[in-house]
Coordinates of C-alpha atoms and ligand atoms in Angstrom, one line a residue:
M1 CA 0.0 0.0 0.0
I2 CA 1.6 3.3 -1.0
Q3 CA 1.3 6.0 1.7
S4 CA 0.2 9.5 0.6
L5 CA 2.9 12.1 1.1
A6 CA 0.3 14.5 2.6
K7 CA -0.4 12.2 5.5
R8 CA 3.2 11.8 6.7
P9 CA 4.3 13.8 9.7
M10 CA 7.4 16.0 9.3
S11 CA 10.5 14.3 10.9
I12 CA 12.6 16.1 13.5
A13 CA 15.7 15.7 11.2
K14 CA 13.7 17.5 8.4
K15 CA 12.7 20.4 10.7
E16 CA 16.3 20.9 11.7
A17 CA 17.5 20.8 8.1
M18 CA 15.0 23.4 7.2
N19 CA 16.5 25.8 9.8
D20 CA 20.0 25.6 8.3
S21 CA 19.6 28.0 5.5
S22 CA 23.2 28.2 4.4
L23 CA 23.2 24.8 2.7
G24 CA 20.7 22.7 0.9
D25 CA 18.1 23.6 -1.7
M26 CA 15.8 26.6 -1.7
P27 CA 13.6 26.7 1.5
A28 CA 10.2 25.0 1.0
E29 CA 8.3 28.3 1.7
D30 CA 10.2 30.1 -1.0
F31 CA 9.7 27.2 -3.4
R32 CA 6.0 27.3 -2.8
R33 CA 5.8 31.1 -3.3
Y34 CA 7.9 31.2 -6.5
G35 CA 6.2 28.1 -7.7
H36 CA 2.8 29.7 -7.5
E37 CA 4.2 32.9 -9.1
I38 CA 5.7 30.9 -12.0
V39 CA 2.4 29.0 -12.6
D40 CA 0.5 32.3 -12.6
W41 CA 3.1 33.7 -15.0
I42 CA 2.6 30.7 -17.3
A43 CA -1.2 31.1 -17.2
D44 CA -0.8 34.8 -18.2
Y45 CA 1.7 33.8 -20.9
F46 CA -0.8 31.5 -22.5
E47 CA -3.6 34.1 -22.1
K48 CA -1.6 36.9 -23.7
I49 CA 0.5 34.9 -26.1
D50 CA -1.5 36.2 -29.1
E51 CA 0.0 39.7 -28.4
L52 CA 3.6 38.6 -28.6
P53 CA 5.5 38.4 -31.9
V54 CA 5.7 34.7 -33.0
L55 CA 9.2 35.0 -34.4
A56 CA 11.8 36.5 -32.1
Q57 CA 12.3 40.1 -33.3
I58 CA 16.0 40.3 -32.4
E59 CA 19.3 40.1 -34.2
P60 CA 21.9 37.3 -33.7
G61 CA 24.0 38.1 -30.7
D62 CA 21.5 40.5 -29.1
L63 CA 20.7 38.3 -26.1
K64 CA 24.4 37.4 -25.5
A65 CA 25.3 41.1 -25.5
H66 CA 22.9 41.6 -22.6
L67 CA 24.1 38.8 -20.4
P68 CA 27.2 38.9 -18.2
A69 CA 30.1 36.9 -19.6
T70 CA 31.1 35.5 -16.2
P71 CA 28.9 33.5 -13.7
P72 CA 27.7 35.2 -10.4
E73 CA 29.9 34.5 -7.4
K74 CA 27.1 34.6 -4.9
G75 CA 23.5 33.4 -5.4
E76 CA 21.0 35.9 -6.7
P77 CA 17.4 36.5 -5.5
M78 CA 14.7 34.7 -7.5
E79 CA 13.0 38.0 -8.1
A80 CA 16.0 39.2 -10.1
I81 CA 16.3 36.0 -12.1
L82 CA 12.6 36.0 -13.0
A83 CA 12.7 39.7 -13.9
D84 CA 15.5 38.8 -16.4
V85 CA 13.3 36.0 -17.8
D86 CA 10.7 38.6 -18.6
R87 CA 13.1 41.3 -19.7
L88 CA 15.7 39.3 -21.7
I89 CA 14.6 35.7 -22.3
V90 CA 11.0 36.2 -23.5
P91 CA 11.9 38.8 -26.2
A92 CA 14.6 36.3 -27.5
L93 CA 12.0 33.5 -27.8
T94 CA 10.4 32.3 -31.0
H95 CA 7.1 31.3 -29.5
W96 CA 6.4 27.7 -30.5
S97 CA 3.3 27.9 -28.3
H98 CA 1.8 30.8 -30.3
P99 CA -1.4 30.0 -32.2
S100 CA 0.0 31.7 -35.3
F101 CA 3.1 29.5 -35.4
F102 CA 2.5 27.7 -38.7
A103 CA 6.1 26.9 -39.6
Y104 CA 7.9 23.5 -39.9
F105 CA 5.5 21.3 -38.2
A106 CA 3.4 23.4 -35.8
T107 CA 3.4 21.6 -32.4
S108 CA 2.0 22.2 -29.0
T109 CA 2.5 21.9 -25.4
S110 CA -0.5 21.6 -23.1
A111 CA -1.3 22.2 -19.4
P112 CA -1.4 18.5 -18.3
G113 CA 1.9 18.0 -20.2
I114 CA 3.5 20.9 -18.4
F115 CA 2.4 19.5 -15.0
G116 CA 3.9 16.1 -16.1
E117 CA 7.2 17.9 -16.8
M118 CA 7.1 19.7 -13.4
L119 CA 6.6 16.5 -11.5
S120 CA 9.1 14.6 -13.6
A121 CA 11.7 17.3 -12.8
A122 CA 10.9 17.0 -9.1
F123 CA 11.3 13.2 -9.1
D124 CA 14.4 13.5 -11.3
V125 CA 14.2 9.8 -12.0
K126 CA 16.9 8.1 -14.1
S127 CA 14.9 5.5 -15.8
M128 CA 17.6 2.9 -16.6
L129 CA 16.7 -0.2 -14.6
W130 CA 13.4 -1.3 -13.2
R131 CA 14.8 -0.9 -9.7
T132 CA 15.9 2.7 -10.2
S133 CA 12.5 3.6 -11.8
P134 CA 9.7 1.2 -11.3
A135 CA 7.1 3.9 -11.9
S136 CA 8.7 5.2 -15.0
T137 CA 9.3 1.7 -16.4
E138 CA 5.8 0.4 -15.8
L139 CA 4.0 3.6 -16.7
E140 CA 5.9 3.7 -20.0
E141 CA 4.6 0.3 -20.9
V142 CA 1.0 1.2 -19.9
A143 CA 0.9 4.6 -21.6
L144 CA 2.4 3.3 -24.8
D145 CA 0.0 0.4 -24.9
W146 CA -2.9 2.8 -24.5
L147 CA -1.5 4.9 -27.3
R148 CA -1.1 1.8 -29.5
Q149 CA -4.7 0.9 -28.9
M150 CA -5.9 4.5 -29.6
M151 CA -4.1 4.3 -32.9
G152 CA -5.5 0.9 -33.8
L153 CA -2.0 -0.6 -34.1
D154 CA -1.5 -4.4 -33.8
A155 CA -0.9 -5.8 -30.3
G156 CA 2.4 -7.4 -31.5
F157 CA 4.0 -3.9 -31.2
S158 CA 5.8 -3.1 -28.0
G159 CA 6.6 0.6 -27.3
L160 CA 9.7 2.4 -26.1
I161 CA 10.2 6.1 -25.4
Y162 CA 13.2 8.0 -26.8
D163 CA 13.8 11.7 -27.0
T164 CA 13.3 12.4 -30.7
A165 CA 12.3 10.6 -33.9
S166 CA 15.9 10.9 -35.1
V167 CA 17.0 8.7 -32.2
S168 CA 14.1 6.4 -32.5
S169 CA 14.7 5.7 -36.2
M170 CA 18.4 5.3 -35.6
H171 CA 17.6 2.6 -33.0
A172 CA 15.2 0.9 -35.4
I173 CA 17.8 0.7 -38.1
A174 CA 20.3 -0.6 -35.6
A175 CA 17.9 -3.4 -34.7
A176 CA 17.4 -4.2 -38.4
R177 CA 21.1 -4.4 -38.8
E178 CA 21.4 -6.8 -35.9
G179 CA 18.9 -9.0 -37.7
V180 CA 21.4 -9.4 -40.6
E181 CA 23.4 -11.8 -38.4
M182 CA 26.8 -10.5 -39.5
R183 CA 28.2 -10.1 -35.9
I184 CA 28.4 -6.4 -36.4
R185 CA 27.9 -5.7 -32.7
E186 CA 30.9 -7.9 -31.9
E187 CA 33.2 -7.2 -34.9
G188 CA 32.1 -3.8 -36.2
M189 CA 32.1 -3.0 -39.9
S190 CA 35.5 -1.5 -40.6
G191 CA 38.3 -3.7 -42.0
R192 CA 36.1 -6.6 -42.9
K193 CA 36.4 -8.3 -46.2
D194 CA 33.5 -10.6 -45.5
L195 CA 30.9 -7.8 -45.3
P196 CA 29.1 -6.6 -48.4
L197 CA 27.7 -3.1 -48.7
L198 CA 24.5 -3.0 -46.5
R199 CA 21.6 -1.1 -48.1
V200 CA 18.7 0.9 -46.7
Y201 CA 16.0 2.3 -48.9
A202 CA 13.9 5.4 -48.3
S203 CA 12.1 7.8 -50.7
D204 CA 13.6 11.1 -51.9
Q205 CA 11.1 12.7 -49.5
A206 CA 12.3 10.9 -46.4
H207 CA 13.5 13.1 -43.5
S208 CA 17.2 13.8 -43.1
S209 CA 17.1 12.0 -39.7
I210 CA 17.3 8.7 -41.7
D211 CA 20.5 9.9 -43.4
K212 CA 21.9 10.9 -40.0
G213 CA 20.9 7.6 -38.4
I214 CA 22.8 5.8 -41.1
I215 CA 25.8 8.1 -40.7
T216 CA 25.8 7.5 -36.9
L217 CA 25.6 3.8 -37.3
G218 CA 28.7 3.8 -39.4
L219 CA 26.9 2.4 -42.4
G220 CA 28.0 5.4 -44.6
Q221 CA 25.8 7.6 -46.7
R222 CA 26.3 5.3 -49.7
S223 CA 24.3 2.7 -47.8
L224 CA 21.1 4.8 -48.2
R225 CA 19.5 4.5 -51.6
K226 CA 16.8 7.2 -52.3
I227 CA 13.8 5.9 -54.2
P228 CA 12.0 8.4 -56.5
S229 CA 8.5 9.5 -55.5
D230 CA 5.5 10.0 -57.7
S231 CA 3.7 13.3 -58.6
D232 CA 2.1 13.3 -55.2
F233 CA 5.4 12.8 -53.4
R234 CA 4.8 9.2 -52.4
M235 CA 7.4 6.5 -52.8
D236 CA 7.1 4.6 -56.0
P237 CA 7.0 0.9 -55.0
K238 CA 7.9 -0.3 -58.5
A239 CA 11.1 1.7 -58.3
L240 CA 11.8 0.3 -54.9
A241 CA 11.4 -3.3 -56.1
A242 CA 13.7 -2.6 -59.1
A243 CA 16.3 -1.0 -56.9
I244 CA 16.4 -4.0 -54.5
R245 CA 16.7 -6.4 -57.5
E246 CA 19.5 -4.4 -59.0
D247 CA 21.4 -4.1 -55.7
K248 CA 21.1 -7.9 -55.0
A249 CA 22.4 -8.6 -58.5
N250 CA 25.4 -6.4 -57.7
G251 CA 26.3 -8.2 -54.5
I252 CA 24.8 -5.5 -52.2
L253 CA 22.9 -6.7 -49.1
P254 CA 19.6 -4.9 -48.7
F255 CA 18.3 -5.1 -45.1
C256 CA 15.9 -2.2 -44.4
V257 CA 13.2 -0.1 -46.0
V258 CA 12.0 3.1 -44.4
A259 CA 8.5 4.3 -45.5
T260 CA 7.2 7.6 -44.4
V261 CA 3.6 8.4 -43.3
G262 CA 3.5 12.2 -43.3
T263 CA 6.7 13.4 -45.1
T264 CA 8.2 16.6 -43.9
S265 CA 7.8 18.7 -47.0
T266 CA 4.2 17.8 -47.9
S267 CA 2.9 15.3 -45.4
S268 CA 2.5 12.8 -48.2
I269 CA 1.8 9.2 -47.2
D270 CA 3.9 6.4 -48.8
P271 CA 1.9 3.3 -50.0
V272 CA 2.9 1.3 -47.0
A273 CA 1.0 -1.9 -47.9
A274 CA 2.7 -2.1 -51.3
I275 CA 6.1 -1.4 -49.7
A276 CA 5.4 -4.0 -47.0
E277 CA 4.7 -6.6 -49.7
I278 CA 8.1 -5.9 -51.3
S279 CA 9.9 -5.9 -47.9
E280 CA 8.4 -9.2 -47.0
Q281 CA 9.3 -10.8 -50.4
H282 CA 13.0 -9.8 -49.8
K283 CA 12.9 -10.4 -46.0
L284 CA 13.8 -6.7 -45.2
W285 CA 13.0 -4.9 -42.1
L286 CA 10.3 -2.3 -42.6
H287 CA 10.5 0.8 -40.5
V288 CA 7.7 3.5 -40.8
D289 CA 8.5 7.1 -40.0
A290 CA 5.2 8.4 -38.8
A291 CA 6.9 11.0 -36.6
Y292 CA 4.5 13.8 -37.7
A293 CA 1.3 12.0 -38.9
G294 CA 1.1 9.0 -36.5
P295 CA -1.0 10.7 -33.9
A296 CA -3.7 11.5 -36.5
A297 CA -4.5 7.8 -36.6
I298 CA -6.3 8.4 -33.3
V299 CA -9.1 10.1 -35.3
P300 CA -11.2 7.1 -36.5
E301 CA -11.8 8.5 -40.0
L302 CA -8.0 9.1 -40.4
R303 CA -7.0 5.6 -39.2
E304 CA -6.4 4.6 -42.8
I305 CA -3.2 6.6 -42.9
L306 CA -1.7 3.7 -41.1
N307 CA -3.0 1.1 -43.6
G308 CA -0.2 -1.5 -44.1
C309 CA 1.7 -0.4 -41.0
D310 CA 0.7 -3.5 -39.0
R311 CA 3.1 -5.3 -41.4
A312 CA 6.0 -3.1 -40.4
D313 CA 8.7 -4.2 -38.0
S314 CA 8.9 -0.8 -36.4
L315 CA 7.2 2.5 -36.4
V316 CA 8.0 5.9 -34.9
L317 CA 5.6 8.7 -34.0
N318 CA 6.2 11.9 -32.0
P319 CA 3.7 12.9 -29.4
H320 CA 5.8 16.0 -29.1
K321 CA 4.7 16.9 -32.7
W322 CA 1.0 16.4 -32.8
L323 CA -0.2 15.1 -29.4
F324 CA 0.1 18.2 -27.3
T325 CA 3.1 16.9 -25.5
P326 CA 5.9 19.2 -24.4
F327 CA 9.2 18.5 -26.2
D328 CA 10.6 15.9 -26.0
L329 CA 8.9 12.5 -26.4
S330 CA 9.2 10.2 -29.3
V331 CA 7.7 6.6 -29.4
L332 CA 9.2 3.7 -31.2
Y333 CA 6.9 0.7 -31.6
C334 CA 8.8 -2.4 -32.5
R335 CA 7.8 -6.1 -33.0
R336 CA 11.4 -7.4 -32.5
M337 CA 12.3 -6.1 -29.1
D338 CA 14.7 -9.1 -28.9
L339 CA 16.8 -7.7 -31.7
L340 CA 16.8 -4.2 -30.3
R341 CA 17.9 -5.7 -27.0
R342 CA 20.5 -7.8 -28.6
A343 CA 21.9 -4.7 -30.3
F344 CA 22.2 -2.7 -27.1
A345 CA 21.9 -4.7 -23.9
L346 CA 25.1 -4.5 -21.8
V347 CA 25.0 -4.9 -18.1
P348 CA 28.2 -4.2 -16.1
E349 CA 28.5 -5.6 -12.6
Y350 CA 27.5 -2.4 -10.9
L351 CA 24.1 -2.4 -12.7
R352 CA 23.2 -6.0 -11.9
T353 CA 20.0 -6.4 -9.9
P354 CA 18.1 -9.4 -8.5
E355 CA 15.1 -8.8 -10.8
Q356 CA 17.2 -8.7 -14.0
G357 CA 15.6 -10.9 -16.6
K358 CA 12.2 -10.7 -15.0
V359 CA 11.5 -7.0 -15.7
R360 CA 12.1 -4.6 -18.5
S361 CA 15.1 -2.2 -18.2
G362 CA 14.9 0.8 -20.5
S363 CA 18.7 1.0 -20.8
D364 CA 18.8 -2.5 -22.5
Y365 CA 17.2 -1.0 -25.6
G366 CA 19.4 1.9 -26.5
V367 CA 22.5 3.9 -26.2
Q368 CA 21.4 5.9 -23.1
L369 CA 21.7 4.5 -19.6
G370 CA 19.6 7.1 -17.7
R371 CA 16.4 8.1 -19.4
R372 CA 14.0 10.8 -18.4
F373 CA 10.6 10.0 -16.9
R374 CA 8.8 11.1 -20.0
A375 CA 5.9 8.6 -19.7
L376 CA 4.4 10.7 -16.9
K377 CA 3.4 13.6 -19.1
L378 CA 2.0 11.4 -21.9
W379 CA -0.1 9.4 -19.3
M380 CA -1.4 12.7 -17.9
I381 CA -2.2 14.1 -21.3
I382 CA -4.1 10.9 -22.4
R383 CA -6.0 10.9 -19.1
Y384 CA -6.9 14.6 -19.2
F385 CA -8.1 14.9 -22.8
G386 CA -9.1 11.3 -23.3
R387 CA -9.1 9.7 -26.8
E388 CA -12.1 11.7 -27.9
G389 CA -10.6 15.0 -26.8
L390 CA -7.3 14.3 -28.6
A391 CA -9.1 13.2 -31.7
A392 CA -11.4 16.3 -31.7
R393 CA -8.4 18.6 -31.6
I394 CA -6.5 16.9 -34.4
R395 CA -9.7 16.7 -36.5
E396 CA -10.2 20.5 -36.1
H397 CA -6.6 21.1 -37.3
C398 CA -7.4 19.1 -40.4
R399 CA -10.6 21.1 -40.9
L400 CA -8.7 24.4 -40.7
A401 CA -6.1 23.2 -43.2
Q402 CA -8.9 22.2 -45.6
L403 CA -10.5 25.6 -45.1
F404 CA -7.2 27.4 -45.9
A405 CA -6.7 25.2 -48.9
S406 CA -10.2 26.1 -50.2
W407 CA -9.3 29.8 -50.1
V408 CA -6.1 29.1 -52.1
E409 CA -7.9 27.0 -54.6
K410 CA -10.6 29.7 -55.1
S411 CA -8.0 32.5 -55.6
A412 CA -6.5 33.2 -59.1
E413 CA -3.4 34.6 -57.5
W414 CA -2.4 31.5 -55.4
E415 CA -2.0 27.9 -56.2
M416 CA -1.8 24.6 -54.4
M417 CA 1.4 22.7 -54.7
A418 CA 0.5 19.3 -53.1
P419 CA -2.5 17.4 -51.8
V420 CA -3.6 18.0 -48.2
P421 CA -4.1 14.7 -46.5
L422 CA -3.8 16.1 -43.0
A423 CA -3.1 19.6 -41.6
L424 CA -0.3 20.9 -43.8
V425 CA -0.9 23.1 -46.8
C426 CA 1.7 23.6 -49.5
F427 CA 0.9 26.5 -51.7
R428 CA 2.4 29.6 -53.3
A429 CA 1.5 32.9 -54.9
C430 CA 1.3 32.7 -58.7
P431 CA 0.1 36.2 -59.9
P432 CA 0.3 36.7 -63.7
L433 CA 3.8 37.9 -64.6
E434 CA 3.8 38.9 -68.3
D435 CA 6.4 39.3 -71.0
E436 CA 8.9 36.9 -69.4
T437 CA 10.4 33.6 -70.5
E438 CA 9.4 30.6 -68.5
A439 CA 12.8 30.5 -66.7
V440 CA 12.7 34.1 -65.7
R441 CA 9.1 33.8 -64.5
A442 CA 10.1 30.8 -62.4
K443 CA 12.9 32.8 -60.8
R444 CA 10.7 35.8 -60.1
L445 CA 7.9 33.6 -58.6
D446 CA 10.5 32.0 -56.3
A447 CA 11.8 35.4 -55.2
L448 CA 8.2 36.7 -54.8
N449 CA 7.2 33.8 -52.6
E450 CA 10.3 34.1 -50.5
A451 CA 9.7 37.8 -50.0
I452 CA 6.0 37.2 -49.0
M453 CA 7.2 34.6 -46.4
H454 CA 9.8 37.0 -45.0
G455 CA 7.3 39.8 -45.0
V456 CA 4.7 37.9 -43.1
N457 CA 7.3 36.6 -40.6
A458 CA 8.7 40.1 -40.1
T459 CA 5.2 41.3 -38.9
G460 CA 5.5 39.0 -35.9
K461 CA 1.8 38.2 -36.4
A462 CA 2.4 34.7 -38.0
F463 CA 5.3 32.5 -38.8
L464 CA 5.5 30.3 -41.9
S465 CA 8.3 28.2 -43.4
H466 CA 9.0 26.9 -46.9
T467 CA 10.3 23.9 -48.9
K468 CA 11.1 23.3 -52.6
L469 CA 8.7 21.1 -54.6
N470 CA 9.6 20.2 -58.2
D471 CA 12.3 22.9 -57.8
K472 CA 9.7 25.6 -57.0
L473 CA 9.8 27.5 -53.8
T474 CA 6.7 26.5 -51.9
L475 CA 5.2 28.0 -48.7
R476 CA 4.1 25.6 -46.0
L477 CA 1.3 26.3 -43.5
S478 CA 1.2 23.7 -40.8
I479 CA -1.6 23.7 -38.2
G480 CA -0.9 21.8 -35.0
N481 CA -1.1 24.1 -32.1
I482 CA -3.8 23.5 -29.4
R483 CA -4.6 27.2 -29.4
T484 CA -5.0 27.8 -33.1
T485 CA -8.5 28.7 -34.2
E486 CA -10.2 29.8 -37.4
R487 CA -9.5 33.4 -36.5
H488 CA -5.7 32.8 -36.6
V489 CA -6.0 31.0 -40.0
R490 CA -8.1 33.8 -41.5
R491 CA -5.6 36.3 -40.2
V492 CA -2.6 34.6 -41.8
W493 CA -4.5 34.5 -45.1
E494 CA -5.1 38.3 -44.9
L495 CA -1.4 38.8 -44.1
L496 CA -0.3 36.7 -47.0
N497 CA -2.6 38.7 -49.3
E498 CA -1.5 42.0 -47.9
Q499 CA 2.1 41.0 -48.6
L500 CA 1.3 39.8 -52.1
Q501 CA -0.4 43.1 -53.0
S502 CA 2.5 45.2 -51.6
L503 CA 5.0 43.3 -53.7
I504 CA 3.3 43.2 -57.1
Ligands
PLP1 N1 10.6 12.4 -39.4 C1 9.8 13.3 -39.9 C2 8.8 12.9 -41.0 C3 9.9 14.6 -39.5 O1 9.1 15.5 -40.1 C4 10.8 15.0 -38.5 C5 10.9 16.4 -38.0 O2 10.1 17.2 -38.4 C6 11.6 14.0 -37.9 C7 11.5 12.7 -38.4 C8 12.6 14.3 -36.9 O3 12.0 14.6 -35.7 P1 12.8 14.8 -34.3 O4 13.0 16.3 -34.2 O5 11.9 14.3 -33.2 O6 14.1 14.0 -34.4

């Protein structure tokens, strides 16, 4: 039976320790006072965030120039520290929590997530062995199984939390490589004549984290073969099959395919079922990068975005992107935890415990020993909003994206650049520019769209980013913040049109 903290009497030793103010942590009374002040401050921040410029309106070096170059010799009062947060830090923030943050992938923290982070910072758990972190270890398993059920993923997947999708995917590829049975863990890859070139496949739209994972694992960039995508930016399965056949004929050893559900540039969705078919034929590990789009599968009518993913060996999604979870928290679902464990488990004497072998130890499944207690915030978020609440918010983001896309489609001066399967709109201005050759017009349109983007961002009222599609500079509007409403989307449309009119 776990005793509640509130019911425990304060010990004499604790009372004495509280009286010795020269050592130890901040006195409990001060902690309480400033804690309340900070929570009030955060509540005000969210209430008034609309009035702040989304993109930091400072120049490089501005903040550093206002901070002392040397550390304080004596401790400073919290009042002074908090005043500097207001005066110096806030103006140097690009406000990711702003409802008009539409750049990259718009993401969002949330109140229950913030509370989870606060408690996790207080517990300061190093989740490495079950013994050092029973709550973290077991809550991680429970919360990730809830998430798996909400997404309608097969029960054969077991989940693990890492910090980012980049790290999750790197671990998935490491597990895939372990499955090649070439004793790479023991003997490495360098200086071996018996090792052919190992090959990983991903589309030309795959995120750069796949390239980086491959670099980190020592496979070398030449191990990654980029497969062309179709006119809707989805991997071409025929091209994949041909590439695998060609590689095999040339003595290369294919071992892994990475499909993306929700690519970074356009949120396109690779045909995972067809890719799974090919992967199975050639006995290749299939990893799905659903870092951005994965959470959308919680919405029943969007569940189909994961069609075919039950045939994957691993899948990553980022609650810190589109599940209202403060950064960072990435989830890797894997069917072959045995291979992940074989690739990374290493238990020195000082970490041996009696329950070893009977319980899961997070450190057996990755490069990190200590891991943050991230499951707490996810568990609190799922409980606070419930599946319906999470689905309703994601569904609304998709509605707003469709609404914005409908304005683009109706306008003669703007054009859509990619389909909108979720809540990302790729578009650009295309006003008539006469008396130009096609090449000059293309250059002018790129420059015009870049100027529009910088113009909108400079107002501080919204923040957009860009990509290149078919060599054309394309604006991206991503909707994913819990505070974004139709009013914010209408406002950015007005801002874009104002900029366009001022530039032509
Ligand atoms: N995969 C995709 C499809 C992404 O869009 C991103 C980031 O935007 C990542 C992976 C990398 O995510 P993280 O920052 O969690 O490593």
